[in-house]
Coordinates of C-alpha atoms and ligand atoms in Angstrom, one line a residue:
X667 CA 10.3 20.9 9.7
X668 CA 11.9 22.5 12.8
X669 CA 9.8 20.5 15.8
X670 CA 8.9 22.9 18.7
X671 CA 10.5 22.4 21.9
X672 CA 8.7 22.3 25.2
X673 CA 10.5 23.9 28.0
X674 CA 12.1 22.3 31.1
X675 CA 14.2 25.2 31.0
X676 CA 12.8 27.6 33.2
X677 CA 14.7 30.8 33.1
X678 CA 16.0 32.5 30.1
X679 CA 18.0 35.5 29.4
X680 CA 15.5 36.9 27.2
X681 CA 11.8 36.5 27.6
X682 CA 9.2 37.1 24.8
X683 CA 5.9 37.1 25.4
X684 CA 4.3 36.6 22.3
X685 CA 4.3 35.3 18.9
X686 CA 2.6 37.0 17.0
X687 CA 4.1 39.2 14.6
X688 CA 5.9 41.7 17.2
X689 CA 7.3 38.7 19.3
X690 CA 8.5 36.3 16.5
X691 CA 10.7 39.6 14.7
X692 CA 12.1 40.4 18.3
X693 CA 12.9 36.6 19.2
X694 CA 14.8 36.0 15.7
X695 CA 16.8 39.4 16.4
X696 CA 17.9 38.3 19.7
X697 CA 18.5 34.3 18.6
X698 CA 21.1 35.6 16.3
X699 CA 22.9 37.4 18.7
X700 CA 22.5 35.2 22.0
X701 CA 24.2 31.7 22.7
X702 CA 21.7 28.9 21.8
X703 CA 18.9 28.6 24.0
X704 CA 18.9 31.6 25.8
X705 CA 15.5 32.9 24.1
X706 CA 12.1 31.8 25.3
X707 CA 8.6 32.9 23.7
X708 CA 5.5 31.9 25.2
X709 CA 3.0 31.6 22.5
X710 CA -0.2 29.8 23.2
X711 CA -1.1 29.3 19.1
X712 CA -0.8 26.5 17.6
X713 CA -1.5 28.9 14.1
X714 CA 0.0 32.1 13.3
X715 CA -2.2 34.1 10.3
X716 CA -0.8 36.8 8.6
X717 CA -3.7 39.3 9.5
X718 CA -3.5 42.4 7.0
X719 CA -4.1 39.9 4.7
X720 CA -7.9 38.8 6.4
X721 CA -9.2 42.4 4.4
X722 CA -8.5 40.3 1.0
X723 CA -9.7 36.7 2.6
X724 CA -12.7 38.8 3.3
X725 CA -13.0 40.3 -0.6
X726 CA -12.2 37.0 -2.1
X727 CA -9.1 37.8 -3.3
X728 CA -6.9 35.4 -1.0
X729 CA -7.5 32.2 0.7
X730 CA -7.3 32.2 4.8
X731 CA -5.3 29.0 4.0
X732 CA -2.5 31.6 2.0
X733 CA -2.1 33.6 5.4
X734 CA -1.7 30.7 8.0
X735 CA 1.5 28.8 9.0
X736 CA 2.0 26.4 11.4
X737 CA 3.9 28.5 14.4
X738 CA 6.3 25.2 14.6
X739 CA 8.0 26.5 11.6
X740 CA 8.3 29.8 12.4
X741 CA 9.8 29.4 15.6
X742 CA 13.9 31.0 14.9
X743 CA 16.5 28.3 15.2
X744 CA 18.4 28.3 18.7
X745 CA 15.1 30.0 20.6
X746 CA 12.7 27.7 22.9
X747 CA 9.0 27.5 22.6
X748 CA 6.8 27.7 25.0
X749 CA 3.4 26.4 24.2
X750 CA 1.1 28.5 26.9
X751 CA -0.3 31.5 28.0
X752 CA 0.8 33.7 30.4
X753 CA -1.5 33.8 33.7
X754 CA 0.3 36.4 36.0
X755 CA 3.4 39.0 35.7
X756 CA 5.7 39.1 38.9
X757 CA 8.0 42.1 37.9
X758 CA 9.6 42.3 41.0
X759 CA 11.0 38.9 40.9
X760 CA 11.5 39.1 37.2
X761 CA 8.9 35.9 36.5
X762 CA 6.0 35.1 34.9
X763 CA 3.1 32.4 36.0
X764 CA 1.9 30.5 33.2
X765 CA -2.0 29.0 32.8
X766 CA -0.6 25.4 32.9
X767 CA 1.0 26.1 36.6
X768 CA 5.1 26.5 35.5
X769 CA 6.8 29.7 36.5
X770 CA 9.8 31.0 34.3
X771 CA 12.4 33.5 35.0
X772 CA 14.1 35.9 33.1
X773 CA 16.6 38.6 33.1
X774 CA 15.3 40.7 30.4
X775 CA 11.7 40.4 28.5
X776 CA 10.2 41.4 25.4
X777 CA 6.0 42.1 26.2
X778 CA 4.5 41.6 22.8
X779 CA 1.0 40.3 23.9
X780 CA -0.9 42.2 21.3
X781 CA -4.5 43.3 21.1
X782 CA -7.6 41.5 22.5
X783 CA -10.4 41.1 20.5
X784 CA -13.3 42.1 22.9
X785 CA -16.7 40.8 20.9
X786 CA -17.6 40.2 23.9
X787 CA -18.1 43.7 24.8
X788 CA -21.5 44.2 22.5
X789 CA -24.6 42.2 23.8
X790 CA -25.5 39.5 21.4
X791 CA -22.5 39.7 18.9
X792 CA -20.8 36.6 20.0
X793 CA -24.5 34.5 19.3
X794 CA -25.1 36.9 16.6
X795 CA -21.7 36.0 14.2
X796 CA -23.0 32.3 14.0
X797 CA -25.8 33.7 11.9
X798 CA -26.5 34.7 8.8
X799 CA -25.7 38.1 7.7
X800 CA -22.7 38.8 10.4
X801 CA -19.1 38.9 10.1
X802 CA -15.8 40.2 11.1
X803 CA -12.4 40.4 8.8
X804 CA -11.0 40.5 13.0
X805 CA -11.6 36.7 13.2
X806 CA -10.0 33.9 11.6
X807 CA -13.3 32.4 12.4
X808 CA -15.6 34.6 11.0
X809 CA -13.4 36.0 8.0
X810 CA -14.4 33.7 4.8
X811 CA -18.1 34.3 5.7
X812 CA -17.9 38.1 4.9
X813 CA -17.3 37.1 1.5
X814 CA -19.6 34.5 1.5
X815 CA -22.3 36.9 2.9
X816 CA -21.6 39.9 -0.2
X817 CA -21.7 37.2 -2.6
X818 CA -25.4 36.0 -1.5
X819 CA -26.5 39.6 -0.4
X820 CA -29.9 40.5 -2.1
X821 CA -30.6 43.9 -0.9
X822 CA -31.3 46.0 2.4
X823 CA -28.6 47.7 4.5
X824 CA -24.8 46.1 4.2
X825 CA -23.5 48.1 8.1
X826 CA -20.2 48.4 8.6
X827 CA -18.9 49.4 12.3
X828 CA -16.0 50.8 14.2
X829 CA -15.7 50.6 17.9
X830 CA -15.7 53.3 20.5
X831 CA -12.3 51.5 22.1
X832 CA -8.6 51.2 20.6
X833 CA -8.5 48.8 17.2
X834 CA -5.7 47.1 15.9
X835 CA -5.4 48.8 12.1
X836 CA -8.2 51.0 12.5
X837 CA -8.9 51.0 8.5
X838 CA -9.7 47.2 8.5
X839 CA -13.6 48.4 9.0
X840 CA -13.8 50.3 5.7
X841 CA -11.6 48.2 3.8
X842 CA -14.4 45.8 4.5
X843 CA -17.2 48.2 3.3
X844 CA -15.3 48.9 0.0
X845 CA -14.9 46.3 -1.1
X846 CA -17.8 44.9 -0.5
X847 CA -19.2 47.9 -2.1
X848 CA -16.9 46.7 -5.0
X849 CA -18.4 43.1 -5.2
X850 CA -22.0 44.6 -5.4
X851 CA -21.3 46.2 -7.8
X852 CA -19.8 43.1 -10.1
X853 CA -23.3 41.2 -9.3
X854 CA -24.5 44.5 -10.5
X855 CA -26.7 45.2 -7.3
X856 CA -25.1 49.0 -7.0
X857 CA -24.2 51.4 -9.5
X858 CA -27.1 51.3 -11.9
X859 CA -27.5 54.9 -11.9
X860 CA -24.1 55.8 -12.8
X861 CA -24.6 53.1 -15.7
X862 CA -27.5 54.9 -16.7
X863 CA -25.7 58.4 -16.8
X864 CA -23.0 57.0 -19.1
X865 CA -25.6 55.7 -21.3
X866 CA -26.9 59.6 -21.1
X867 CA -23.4 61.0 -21.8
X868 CA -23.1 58.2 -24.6
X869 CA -25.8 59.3 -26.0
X870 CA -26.1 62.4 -25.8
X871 CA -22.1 62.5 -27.1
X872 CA -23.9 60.9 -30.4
X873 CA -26.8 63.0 -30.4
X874 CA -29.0 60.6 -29.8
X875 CA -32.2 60.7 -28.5
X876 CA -32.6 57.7 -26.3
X877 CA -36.2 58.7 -24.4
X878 CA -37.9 55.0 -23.2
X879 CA -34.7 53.3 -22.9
X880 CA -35.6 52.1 -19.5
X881 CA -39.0 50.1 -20.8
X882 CA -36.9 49.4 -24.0
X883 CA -34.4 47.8 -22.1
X884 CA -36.8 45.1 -21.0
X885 CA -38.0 44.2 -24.7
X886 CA -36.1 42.1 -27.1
X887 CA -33.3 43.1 -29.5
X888 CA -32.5 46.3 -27.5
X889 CA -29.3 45.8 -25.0
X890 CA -26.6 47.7 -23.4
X891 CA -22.8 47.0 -22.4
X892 CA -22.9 49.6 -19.7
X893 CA -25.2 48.0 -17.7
X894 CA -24.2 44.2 -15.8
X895 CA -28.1 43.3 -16.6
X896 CA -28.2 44.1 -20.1
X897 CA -24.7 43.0 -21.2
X898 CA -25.3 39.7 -21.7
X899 CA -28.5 40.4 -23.7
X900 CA -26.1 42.1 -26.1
X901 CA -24.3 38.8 -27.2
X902 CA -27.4 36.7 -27.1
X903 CA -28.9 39.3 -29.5
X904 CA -25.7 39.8 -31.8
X905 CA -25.7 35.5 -32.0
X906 CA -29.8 36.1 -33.0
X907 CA -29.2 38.9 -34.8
X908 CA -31.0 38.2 -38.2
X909 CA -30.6 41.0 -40.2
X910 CA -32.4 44.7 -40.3
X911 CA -30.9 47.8 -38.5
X912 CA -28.5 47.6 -35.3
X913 CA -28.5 50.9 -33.3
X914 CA -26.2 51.9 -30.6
X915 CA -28.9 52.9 -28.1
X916 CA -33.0 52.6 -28.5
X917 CA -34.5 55.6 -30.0
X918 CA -36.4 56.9 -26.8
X919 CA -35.7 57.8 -22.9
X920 CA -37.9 58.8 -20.3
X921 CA -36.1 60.1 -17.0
X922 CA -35.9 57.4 -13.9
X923 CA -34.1 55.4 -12.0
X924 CA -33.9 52.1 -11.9
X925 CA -35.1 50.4 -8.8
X926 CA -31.9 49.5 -6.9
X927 CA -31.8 45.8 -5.1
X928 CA -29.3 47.0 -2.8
X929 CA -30.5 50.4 -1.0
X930 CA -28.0 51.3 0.9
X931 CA -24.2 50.8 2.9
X932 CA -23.6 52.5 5.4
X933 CA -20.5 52.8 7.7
X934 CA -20.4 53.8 11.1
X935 CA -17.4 55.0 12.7
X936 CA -16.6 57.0 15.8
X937 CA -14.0 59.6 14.2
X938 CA -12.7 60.1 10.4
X939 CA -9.5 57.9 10.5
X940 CA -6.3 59.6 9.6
X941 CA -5.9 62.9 10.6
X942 CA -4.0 63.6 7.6
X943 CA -5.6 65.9 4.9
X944 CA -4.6 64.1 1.7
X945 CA -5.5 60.8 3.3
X946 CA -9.0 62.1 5.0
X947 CA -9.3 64.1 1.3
X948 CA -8.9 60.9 -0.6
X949 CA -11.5 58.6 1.8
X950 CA -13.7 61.4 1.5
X951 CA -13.9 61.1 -2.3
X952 CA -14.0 57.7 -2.2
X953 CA -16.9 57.1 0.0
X954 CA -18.8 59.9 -1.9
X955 CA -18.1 58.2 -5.0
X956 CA -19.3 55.3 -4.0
X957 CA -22.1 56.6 -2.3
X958 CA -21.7 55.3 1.0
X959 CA -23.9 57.0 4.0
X960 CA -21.3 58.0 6.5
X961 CA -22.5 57.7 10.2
X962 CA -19.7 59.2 12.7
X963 CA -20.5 59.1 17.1
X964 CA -22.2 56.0 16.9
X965 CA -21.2 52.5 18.8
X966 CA -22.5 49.3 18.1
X967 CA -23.7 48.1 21.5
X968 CA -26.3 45.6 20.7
X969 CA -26.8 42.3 18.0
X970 CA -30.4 40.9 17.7
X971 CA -30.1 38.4 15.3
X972 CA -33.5 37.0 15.1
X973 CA -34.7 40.9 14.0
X974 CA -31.4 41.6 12.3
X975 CA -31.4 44.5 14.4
X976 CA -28.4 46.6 15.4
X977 CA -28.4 48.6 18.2
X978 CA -25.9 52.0 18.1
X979 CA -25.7 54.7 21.4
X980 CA -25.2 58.4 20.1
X981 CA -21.4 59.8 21.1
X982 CA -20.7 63.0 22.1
X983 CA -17.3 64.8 21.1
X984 CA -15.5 63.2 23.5
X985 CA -16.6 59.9 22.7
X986 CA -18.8 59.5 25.9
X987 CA -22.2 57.9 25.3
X988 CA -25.3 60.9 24.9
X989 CA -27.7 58.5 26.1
X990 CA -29.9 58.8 23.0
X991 CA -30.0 54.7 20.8
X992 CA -30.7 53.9 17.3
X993 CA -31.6 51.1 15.9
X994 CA -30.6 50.0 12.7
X995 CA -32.1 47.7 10.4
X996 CA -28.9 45.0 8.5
X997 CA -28.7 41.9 5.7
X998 CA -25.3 42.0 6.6
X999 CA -23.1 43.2 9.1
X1000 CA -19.9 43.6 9.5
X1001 CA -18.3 43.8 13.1
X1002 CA -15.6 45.9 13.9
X1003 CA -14.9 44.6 17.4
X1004 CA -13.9 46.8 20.2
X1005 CA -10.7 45.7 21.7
X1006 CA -8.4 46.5 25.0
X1007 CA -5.2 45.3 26.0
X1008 CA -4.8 41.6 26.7
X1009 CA -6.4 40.3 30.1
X1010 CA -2.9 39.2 31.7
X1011 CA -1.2 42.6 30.8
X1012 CA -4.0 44.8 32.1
X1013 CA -4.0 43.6 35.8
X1014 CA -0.3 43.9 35.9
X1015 CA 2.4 46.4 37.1
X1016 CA 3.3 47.0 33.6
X1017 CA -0.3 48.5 32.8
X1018 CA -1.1 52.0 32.8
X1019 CA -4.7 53.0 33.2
X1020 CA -6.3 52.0 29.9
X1021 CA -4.4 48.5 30.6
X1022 CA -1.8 48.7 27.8
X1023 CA 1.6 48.8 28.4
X1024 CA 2.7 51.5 29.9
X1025 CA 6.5 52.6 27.8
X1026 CA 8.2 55.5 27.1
X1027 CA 7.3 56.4 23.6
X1028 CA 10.4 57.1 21.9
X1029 CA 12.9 54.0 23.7
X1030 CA 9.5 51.8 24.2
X1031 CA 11.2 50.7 27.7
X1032 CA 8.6 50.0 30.2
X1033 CA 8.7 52.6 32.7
X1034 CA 8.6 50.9 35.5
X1035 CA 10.9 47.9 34.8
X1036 CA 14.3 48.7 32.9
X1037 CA 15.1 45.4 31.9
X1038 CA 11.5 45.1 30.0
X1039 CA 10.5 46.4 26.8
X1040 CA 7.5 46.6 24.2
X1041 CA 6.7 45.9 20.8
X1042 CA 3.4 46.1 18.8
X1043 CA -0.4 46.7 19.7
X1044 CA -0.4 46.1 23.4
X1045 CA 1.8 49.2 23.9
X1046 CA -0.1 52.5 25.0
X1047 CA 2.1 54.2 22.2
X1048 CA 0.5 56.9 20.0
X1049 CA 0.8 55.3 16.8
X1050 CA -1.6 53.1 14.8
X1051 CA -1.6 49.5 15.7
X1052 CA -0.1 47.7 12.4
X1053 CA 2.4 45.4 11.5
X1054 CA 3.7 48.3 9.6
X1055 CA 4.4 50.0 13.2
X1056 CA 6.0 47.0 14.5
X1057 CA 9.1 46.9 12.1
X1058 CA 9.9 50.2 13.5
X1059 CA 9.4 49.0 17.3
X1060 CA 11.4 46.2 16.8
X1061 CA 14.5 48.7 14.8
X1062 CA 14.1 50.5 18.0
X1063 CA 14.0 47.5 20.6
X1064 CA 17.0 46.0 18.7
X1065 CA 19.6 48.8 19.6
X1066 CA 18.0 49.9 23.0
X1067 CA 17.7 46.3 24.6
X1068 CA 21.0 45.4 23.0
X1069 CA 22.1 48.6 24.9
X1070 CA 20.4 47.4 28.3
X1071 CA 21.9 44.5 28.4
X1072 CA 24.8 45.9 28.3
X1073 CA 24.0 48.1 31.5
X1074 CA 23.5 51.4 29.0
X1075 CA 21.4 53.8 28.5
X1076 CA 19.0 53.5 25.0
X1077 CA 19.9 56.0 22.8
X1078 CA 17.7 54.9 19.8
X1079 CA 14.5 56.7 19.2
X1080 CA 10.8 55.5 17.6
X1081 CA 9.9 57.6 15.2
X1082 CA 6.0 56.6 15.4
X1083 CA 5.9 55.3 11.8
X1084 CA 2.7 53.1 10.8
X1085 CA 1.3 52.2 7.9
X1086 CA -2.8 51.4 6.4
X1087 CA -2.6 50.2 3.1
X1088 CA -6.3 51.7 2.3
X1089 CA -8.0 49.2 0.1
X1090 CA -10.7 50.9 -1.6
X1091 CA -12.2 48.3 -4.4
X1092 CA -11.1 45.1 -5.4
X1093 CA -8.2 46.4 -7.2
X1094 CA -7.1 49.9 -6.1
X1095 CA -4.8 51.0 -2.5
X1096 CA -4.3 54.3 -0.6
X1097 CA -0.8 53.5 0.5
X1098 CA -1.4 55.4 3.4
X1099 CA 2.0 56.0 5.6
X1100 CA 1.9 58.1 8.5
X1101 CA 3.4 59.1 12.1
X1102 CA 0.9 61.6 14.5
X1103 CA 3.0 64.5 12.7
X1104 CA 2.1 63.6 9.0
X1105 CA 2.5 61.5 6.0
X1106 CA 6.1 59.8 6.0
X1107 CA 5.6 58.0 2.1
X1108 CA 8.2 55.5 1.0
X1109 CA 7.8 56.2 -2.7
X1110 CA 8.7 59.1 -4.6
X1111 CA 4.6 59.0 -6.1
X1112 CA 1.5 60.4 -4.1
X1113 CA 0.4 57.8 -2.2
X1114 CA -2.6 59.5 -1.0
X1115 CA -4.3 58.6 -4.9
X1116 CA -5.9 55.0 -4.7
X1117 CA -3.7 52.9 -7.6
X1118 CA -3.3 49.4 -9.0
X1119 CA 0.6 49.2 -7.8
X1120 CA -0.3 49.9 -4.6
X1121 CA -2.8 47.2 -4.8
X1122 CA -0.6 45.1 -6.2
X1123 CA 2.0 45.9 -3.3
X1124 CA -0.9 45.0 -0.6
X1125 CA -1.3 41.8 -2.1
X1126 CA 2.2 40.0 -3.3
X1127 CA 5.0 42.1 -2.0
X1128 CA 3.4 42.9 1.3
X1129 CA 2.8 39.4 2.5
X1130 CA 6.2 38.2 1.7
X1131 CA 7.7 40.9 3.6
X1132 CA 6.3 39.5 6.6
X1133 CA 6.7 36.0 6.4
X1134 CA 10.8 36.3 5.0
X1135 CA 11.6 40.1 6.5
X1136 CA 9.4 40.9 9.6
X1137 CA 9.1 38.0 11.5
X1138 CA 12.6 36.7 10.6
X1139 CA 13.9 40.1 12.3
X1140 CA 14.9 41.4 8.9
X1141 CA 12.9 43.9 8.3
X1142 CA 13.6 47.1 10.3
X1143 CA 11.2 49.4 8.0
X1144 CA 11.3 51.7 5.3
X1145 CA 13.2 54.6 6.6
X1146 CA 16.0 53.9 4.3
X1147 CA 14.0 53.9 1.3
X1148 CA 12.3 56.6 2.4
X1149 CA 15.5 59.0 2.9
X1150 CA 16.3 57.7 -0.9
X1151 CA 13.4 58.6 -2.4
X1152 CA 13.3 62.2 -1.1
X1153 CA 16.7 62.7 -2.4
X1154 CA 14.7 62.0 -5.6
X1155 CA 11.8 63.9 -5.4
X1156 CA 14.1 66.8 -4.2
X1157 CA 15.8 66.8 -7.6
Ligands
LIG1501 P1 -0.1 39.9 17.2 O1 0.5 39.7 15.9 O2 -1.6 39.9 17.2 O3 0.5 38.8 18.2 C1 0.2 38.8 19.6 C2 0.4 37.4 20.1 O4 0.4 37.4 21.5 C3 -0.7 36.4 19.6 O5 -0.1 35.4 18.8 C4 -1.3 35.9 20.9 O6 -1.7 34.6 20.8 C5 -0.2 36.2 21.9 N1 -0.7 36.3 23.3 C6 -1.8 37.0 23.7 N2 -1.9 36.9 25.0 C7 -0.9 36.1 25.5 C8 -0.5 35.6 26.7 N3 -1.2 35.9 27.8 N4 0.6 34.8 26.8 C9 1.3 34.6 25.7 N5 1.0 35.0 24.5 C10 -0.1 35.8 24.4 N6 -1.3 45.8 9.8 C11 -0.7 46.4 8.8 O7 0.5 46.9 8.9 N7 -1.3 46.6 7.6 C12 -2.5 46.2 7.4 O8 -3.0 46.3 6.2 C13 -3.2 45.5 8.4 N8 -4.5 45.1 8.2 C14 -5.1 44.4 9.2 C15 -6.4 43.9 9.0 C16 -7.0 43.1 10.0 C17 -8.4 42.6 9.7 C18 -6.4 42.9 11.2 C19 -7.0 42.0 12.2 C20 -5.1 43.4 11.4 C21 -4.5 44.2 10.5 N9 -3.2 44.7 10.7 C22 -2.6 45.4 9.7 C23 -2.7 44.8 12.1 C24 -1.5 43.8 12.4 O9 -1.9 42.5 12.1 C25 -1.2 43.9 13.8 O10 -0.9 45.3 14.1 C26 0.1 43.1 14.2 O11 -0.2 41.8 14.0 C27 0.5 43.4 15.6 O12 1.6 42.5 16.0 P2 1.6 42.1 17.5 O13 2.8 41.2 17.7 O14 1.6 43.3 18.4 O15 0.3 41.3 17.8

């Protein structure tokens, strides 16, 4: 294992100010290409996670253990670590101040600071997420207790809310609410009705009349695989069975419902996510399918845990609050923080008014200081904050800082690519891929249809792209892919 170094060196040729998943891909770029020891990145983490995979630690289909490294190890060979934070930007003299008192120099820097997570920002919810019932996939912290908290859910309103601020991968929300839709319906707490029309369709497929199946259901001997309460009965009864006639379905049905234990889940966001129609088509159907009450222009703004009580304000079109409050009633709750750019970055020269970094979209140059570029969330930059985004930034950083630093102009252009892998269940994706203009899909399938290989791309392949492409500076995105596959699908 590669040991971290602590700096006495205090000026490098290339600064990077952060090591997340945007500042380790541009360090290993520029360590391959620099004389040993001319990269610094200032990382204050002692653990990097592997975040777009916290939507599966919080469905129980990955351990947080799975998505953490050490940041030791993931430091590239020949660069220097700096374990700190930075305090204070001096642009003008081309140095930073760090929390622990050091100043370091640079010629050139890479800001890749990302996203603050602001929970701080609602009253209550920083109390509120030590108690039962809240959660947030955001947090490392809080993660493992979403699933812990759909797994002991018995009923009552399961909330799910977006923020009324910027959010790093703004689908994370409702990938929480499906699939925790998706484990109440395993423990059978959702869905009874629909197993109680395909018991209909069943029966009515075998014209059979199947009046006072509900009551029946509840006496011995009568059973049904489409239902998770009545499944088991099924074997118990075959193993008992001692002889007479076995009938598909009882002989009698009176309308009904069943009483559900879980009435209702309910996800509050401020605007439909992607504005692109196959995308929004395809969430549409899937939150009707599943039944999911769909609250848009409201902002969590208050937690009281003792009440399980969430406060939302009412949002007019342009997002500014109408005054008006609702309060909503929640067994569980699942936070989608609001977030702003990271405290250091928003007091500085780099800022522009909503305190990201202020860059000019296509080189990602800051535009006030030539010798300083962006990658990742903290950049004001149209596109959605992912990692997907990042492989782009840092294919774009990688010519035009090369270029810099060789006193040129960039010439290489970002083409605002991001990407949401959707999950909508436990098992099925929306690969969503997407600039502001439209979709820009990899594969040569529709991508907008939630699938297993997409799924199954979200969960293996995904995860190693990142930890041996992305933030190895390998990984540049799929444009190349992409250009192959349209030659295909233009055949
Ligand atoms: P980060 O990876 O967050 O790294 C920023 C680093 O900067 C951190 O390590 C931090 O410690 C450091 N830092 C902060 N302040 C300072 C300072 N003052 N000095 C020095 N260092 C500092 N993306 C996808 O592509 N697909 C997905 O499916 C997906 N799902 C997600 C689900 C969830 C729940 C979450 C939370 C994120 C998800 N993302 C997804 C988003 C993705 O993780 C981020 O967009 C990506 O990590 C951004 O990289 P970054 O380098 O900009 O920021």
């Amino acid at each position: 294992m590669k040991t971290s170094t602590v700096v006495n060196a205090k000026h490098f040729k290339l600064l990077v100010v952060g090591g997340g998943a945007g500042g380790l891909g541009a360090a290993s770029k520029f360590a391959r290409k620099l004389p040993r020891g001319s990269v610094g990145i200032i990382e204050p983490r002692e653990d990097h996670y592997y975040q777009p995979g916290f939507t599966l630690v919080g469905g129980g289909l990955m351990t947080l253990e799975a998505n953490r490294r050490k940041q030791e190890t993931l430091i590239p060979k020949g660069a220097t670590w700096i374990r700190d934070k930075v305090q204070l930007f001096t642009p003008t003299q081309n140095l930073v101040k760090l929390r622990g008192g050091d100043e370091i120099s640079y010629d050139y820097m890479v800001i890749a600071m990302g996203i603050q997570l602001r929970f701080d920002m609602i009253k209550g919810a920083k109390e509120a997420l030590e108690t039962p019932g809240v959660c947030s996939n955001y947090s490392p912290f809080y993660v493992e207790k979403h699933y812990r908290e759909a797994m002991n859910f018995k009923g009552g309103n399961a909330v799910f809310t977006f923020p009324n601020t910027p959010i790093k991968c703004a689908g994370a929300p409702q990938k929480a609410c499906y699939i925790t839709d998706s484990i109440l319906r395993k423990r059978g707490l959702l869905g009874i009705e629909s197993y109680l029309k395909s018991l209909e369709k069943v029966a009515r497929e075998k014209d059979i009349d199947i009046k006072g199946a509900k009551e029946a259901l509840e006496t011995p001997g009568v059973c049904s695989n489409y239902s998770p309460f009545y499944v088991e009965k099924h074997y118990r009864k075959a193993m008992n069975f001692k002889g007479g006639n076995a009938s598909d379905l009882c002989d009698q049905f009176e309308e009904g419902k069943l009483l559900l234990e879980a009435t209702l889940v309910s996800l509050e966001i401020k605007k439909l996510l992607f504005g692109i129609e196959s995308y929004l088509k395809s969430r549409e159907k899937v939150a009707r399918e599943k039944d999911i009450d769909v609250r848009t222009r409201r902002n969590l703004i208050e937690v009281d845990s003792n009440n399980k009580m969430a406060t939302f304000e009412f949002l007019d079109e342009d997002s500014k609050p109408k005054g008006k409050t609702e309060k909503v009633e929640y067994s569980l709750l699942h936070i989608g923080p609001p977030c702003s750019a990271p405290e250091a970055l928003r007091s500085s020269q780099f800022a522009d008014k909503s305190g990201f970094m202020d860059v000019d979209w296509s080189s990602l140059q800051s535009k006030r200081f030539p010798n300083v570029f962006g990658v990742g969330d903290c950049m004001n930059t149209p596109n959605a904050k992912t990692a997907a985004a990042v492989s782009s930034h840092l294919k774009t950083i990688e010519t035009n800082l090369t270029q810099a630093m060789q006193g040129k102009q960039p010439c290489m252009e970002y083409d605002g690519y991001a990407s949401c892998p959707l999950v909508v269940s436990t098992n099925r994706v929306i690969l969503a891929e997407f600039n502001s203009k439209g979709a820009m899909e990899t594969t040569p399938f529709d991508q907008s249809k939630p699938t297993y290989w997409a799924y199954l791309m979200k969960r293996y392949f995904m995860p190693m792209l990142y930890w041996n492409g992305l933030i190895k500076g390998f990984w540049n995105g799929p444009a190349t892919i992409r250009n192959c596959s349209r030659m295909i699908r233009s055949k």
